mmCIF file of C-alpha atoms in Angstrom:
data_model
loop_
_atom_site.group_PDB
_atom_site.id
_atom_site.type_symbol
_atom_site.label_atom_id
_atom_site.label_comp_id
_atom_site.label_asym_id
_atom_site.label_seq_id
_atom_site.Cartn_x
_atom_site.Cartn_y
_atom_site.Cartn_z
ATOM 1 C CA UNK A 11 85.497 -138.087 148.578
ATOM 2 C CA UNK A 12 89.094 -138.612 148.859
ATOM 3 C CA UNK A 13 90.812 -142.363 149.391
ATOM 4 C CA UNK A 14 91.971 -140.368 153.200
ATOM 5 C CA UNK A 15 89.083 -139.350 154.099
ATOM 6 C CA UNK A 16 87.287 -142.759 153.187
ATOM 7 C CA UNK A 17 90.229 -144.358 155.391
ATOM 8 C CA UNK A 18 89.531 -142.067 158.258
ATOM 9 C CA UNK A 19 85.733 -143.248 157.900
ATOM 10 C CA UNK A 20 87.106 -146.622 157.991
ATOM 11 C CA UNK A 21 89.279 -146.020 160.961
ATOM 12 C CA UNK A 22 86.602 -144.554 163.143
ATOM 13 C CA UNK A 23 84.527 -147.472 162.625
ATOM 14 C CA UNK A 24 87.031 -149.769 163.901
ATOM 15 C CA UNK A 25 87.567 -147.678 166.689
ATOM 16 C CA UNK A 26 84.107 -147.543 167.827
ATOM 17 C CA UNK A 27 83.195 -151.526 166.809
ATOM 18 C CA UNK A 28 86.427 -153.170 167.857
ATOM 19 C CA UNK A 29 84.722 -155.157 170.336
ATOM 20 C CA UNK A 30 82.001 -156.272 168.183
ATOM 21 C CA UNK A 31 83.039 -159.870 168.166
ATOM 22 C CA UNK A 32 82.880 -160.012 172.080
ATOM 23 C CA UNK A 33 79.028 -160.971 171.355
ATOM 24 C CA UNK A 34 78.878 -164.750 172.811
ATOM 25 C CA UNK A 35 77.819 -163.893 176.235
ATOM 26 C CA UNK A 36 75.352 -160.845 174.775
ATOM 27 C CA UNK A 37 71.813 -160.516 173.218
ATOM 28 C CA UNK A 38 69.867 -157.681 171.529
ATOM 29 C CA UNK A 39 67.769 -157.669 174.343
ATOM 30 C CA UNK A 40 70.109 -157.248 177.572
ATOM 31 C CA UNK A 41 72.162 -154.555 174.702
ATOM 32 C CA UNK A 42 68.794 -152.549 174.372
ATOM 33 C CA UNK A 43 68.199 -152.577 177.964
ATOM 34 C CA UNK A 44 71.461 -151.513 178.721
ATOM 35 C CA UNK A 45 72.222 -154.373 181.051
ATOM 36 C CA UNK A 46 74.946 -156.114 178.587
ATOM 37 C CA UNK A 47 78.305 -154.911 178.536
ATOM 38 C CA UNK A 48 78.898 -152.193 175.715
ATOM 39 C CA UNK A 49 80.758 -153.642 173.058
ATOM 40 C CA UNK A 50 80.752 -150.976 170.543
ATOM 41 C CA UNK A 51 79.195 -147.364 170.225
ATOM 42 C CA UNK A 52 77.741 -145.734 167.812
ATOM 43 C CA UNK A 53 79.565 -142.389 165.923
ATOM 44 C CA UNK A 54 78.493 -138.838 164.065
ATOM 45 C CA UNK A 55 80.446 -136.853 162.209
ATOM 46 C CA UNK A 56 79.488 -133.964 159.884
ATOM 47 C CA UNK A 57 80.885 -133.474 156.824
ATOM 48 C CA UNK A 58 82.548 -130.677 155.137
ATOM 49 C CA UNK A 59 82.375 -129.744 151.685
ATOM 50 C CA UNK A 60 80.733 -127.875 148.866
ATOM 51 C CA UNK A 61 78.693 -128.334 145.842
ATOM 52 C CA UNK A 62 80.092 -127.427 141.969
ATOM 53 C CA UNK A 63 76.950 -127.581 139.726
ATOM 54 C CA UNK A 64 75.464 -130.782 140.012
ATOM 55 C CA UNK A 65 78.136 -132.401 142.172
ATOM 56 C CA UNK A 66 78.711 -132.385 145.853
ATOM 57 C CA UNK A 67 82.562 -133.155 147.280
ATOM 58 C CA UNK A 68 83.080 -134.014 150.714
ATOM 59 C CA UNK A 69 86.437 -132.517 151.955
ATOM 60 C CA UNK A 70 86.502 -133.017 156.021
ATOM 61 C CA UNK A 71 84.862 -134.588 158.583
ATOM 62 C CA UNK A 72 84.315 -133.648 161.887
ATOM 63 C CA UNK A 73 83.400 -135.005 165.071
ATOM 64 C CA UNK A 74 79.872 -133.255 166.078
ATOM 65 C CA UNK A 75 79.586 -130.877 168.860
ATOM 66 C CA UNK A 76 78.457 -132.309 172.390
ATOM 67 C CA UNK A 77 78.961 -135.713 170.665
ATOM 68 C CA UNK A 78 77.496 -138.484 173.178
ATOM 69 C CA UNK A 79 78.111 -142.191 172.379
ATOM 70 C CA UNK A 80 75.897 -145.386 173.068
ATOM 71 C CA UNK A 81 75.734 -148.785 171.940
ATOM 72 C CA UNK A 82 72.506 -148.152 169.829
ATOM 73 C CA UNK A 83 72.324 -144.456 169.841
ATOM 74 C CA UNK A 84 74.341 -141.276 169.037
ATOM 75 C CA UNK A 85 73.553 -137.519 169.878
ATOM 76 C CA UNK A 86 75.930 -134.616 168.621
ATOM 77 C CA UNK A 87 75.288 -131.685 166.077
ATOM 78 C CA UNK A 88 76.775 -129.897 163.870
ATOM 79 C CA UNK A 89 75.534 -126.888 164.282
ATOM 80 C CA UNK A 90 78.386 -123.349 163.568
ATOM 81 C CA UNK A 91 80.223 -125.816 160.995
ATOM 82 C CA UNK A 92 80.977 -124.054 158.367
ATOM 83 C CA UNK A 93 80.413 -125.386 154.959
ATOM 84 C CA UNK A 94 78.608 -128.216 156.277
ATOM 85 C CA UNK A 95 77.286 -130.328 153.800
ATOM 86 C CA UNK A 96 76.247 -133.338 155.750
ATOM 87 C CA UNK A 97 76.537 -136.021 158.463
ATOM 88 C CA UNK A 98 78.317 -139.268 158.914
ATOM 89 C CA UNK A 99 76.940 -142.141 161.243
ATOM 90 C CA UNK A 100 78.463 -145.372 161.900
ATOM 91 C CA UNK A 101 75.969 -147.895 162.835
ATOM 92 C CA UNK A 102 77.113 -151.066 165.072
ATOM 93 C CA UNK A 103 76.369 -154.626 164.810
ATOM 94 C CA UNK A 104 74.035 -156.324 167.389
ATOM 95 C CA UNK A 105 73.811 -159.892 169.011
ATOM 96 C CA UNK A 106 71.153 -162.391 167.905
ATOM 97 C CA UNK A 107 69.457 -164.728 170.464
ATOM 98 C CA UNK A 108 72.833 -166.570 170.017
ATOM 99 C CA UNK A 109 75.269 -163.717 170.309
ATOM 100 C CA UNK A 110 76.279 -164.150 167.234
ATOM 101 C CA UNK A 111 77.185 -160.772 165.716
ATOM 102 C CA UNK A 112 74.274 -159.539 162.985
ATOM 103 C CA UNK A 113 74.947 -156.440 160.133
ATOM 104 C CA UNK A 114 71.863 -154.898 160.149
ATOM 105 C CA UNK A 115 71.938 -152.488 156.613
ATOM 106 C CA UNK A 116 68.906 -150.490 157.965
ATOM 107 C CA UNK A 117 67.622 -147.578 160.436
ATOM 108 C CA UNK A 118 65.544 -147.466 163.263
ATOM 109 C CA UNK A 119 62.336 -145.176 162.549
ATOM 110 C CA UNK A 120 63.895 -142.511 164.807
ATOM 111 C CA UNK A 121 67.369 -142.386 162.676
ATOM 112 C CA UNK A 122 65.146 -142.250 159.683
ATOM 113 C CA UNK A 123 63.064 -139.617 161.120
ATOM 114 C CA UNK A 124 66.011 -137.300 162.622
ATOM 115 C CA UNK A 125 67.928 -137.286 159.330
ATOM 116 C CA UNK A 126 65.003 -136.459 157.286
ATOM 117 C CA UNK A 127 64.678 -133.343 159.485
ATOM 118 C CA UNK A 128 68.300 -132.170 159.104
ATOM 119 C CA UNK A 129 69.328 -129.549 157.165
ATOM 120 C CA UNK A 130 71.998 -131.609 155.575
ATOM 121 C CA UNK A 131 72.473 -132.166 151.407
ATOM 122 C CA UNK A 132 73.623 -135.868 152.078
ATOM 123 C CA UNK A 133 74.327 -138.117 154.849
ATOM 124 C CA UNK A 134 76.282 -141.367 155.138
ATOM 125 C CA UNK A 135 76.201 -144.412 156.997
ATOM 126 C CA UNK A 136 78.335 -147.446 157.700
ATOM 127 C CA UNK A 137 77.971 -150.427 158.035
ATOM 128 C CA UNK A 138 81.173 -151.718 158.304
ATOM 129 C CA UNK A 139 84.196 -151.350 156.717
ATOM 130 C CA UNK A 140 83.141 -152.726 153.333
ATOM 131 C CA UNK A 141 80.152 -151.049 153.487
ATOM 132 C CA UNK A 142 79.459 -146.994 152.995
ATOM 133 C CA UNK A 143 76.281 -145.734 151.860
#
């Protein structure tokens, strides 16, 4: 993966989480409910690329088809891109009983569950800008 595509990553998860310190007045629970005021959104991309022997470049990435944003969930696809190779999902920080801001580095059951189904070769999450896996 190129340094400008890792910086686009980057970029796109600043976009969508540049409110995430606006969490003082928030908890998980009024967020989940949808009753708290949305301060970030979750993102999908897919990823373009190809696969020489036993490696697999990423060259693009592309927003998703019918891409629709929440705070703790993200629907798209990526279906008629050609030489998909993948998917790319940025994955917000929620408010503690505090409203502090917490970095969770793990998926819900349902993320698990929908990415295991995909047809895709690799997908990638972040967490935050320091953070790509």
């Amino acid at each position: 993966m190129s340094t400008d595509l890792r910086g686009l990553m980057s970029a796109l998860w600043v976009e969508n989480n540049r409110h995430w310190d606006e969490l003082a007045d928030q908890n998980t629970l009024t967020q989940l409910l949808g009753t708290g005021k949305p301060t970030q959104r979750e993102y999908l991309g897919c990823l373009v690329g190809d696969v020489a022997g036993d490696t697999l470049f990423v060259r693009r990435l592309v927003h998703a088809k019918h891409l629709k944003q929440l705070q703790f969930a993200v629907a798209g696809d990526c279906e008629g891109v050609e030489r998909l190779v993948g998917s790319f999902h940025t994955h917000p920080y929620r408010a503690d009983s505090a409203g502090h801001a917490l970095k969770e580095r793990g998926l819900s059951p349902m993320d698990l569950k929908t990415f295991a189904a995909a047809p895709d070769l690799v997908t990638m999450v972040m967490w935050d800008l320091d953070s790509l896996d």
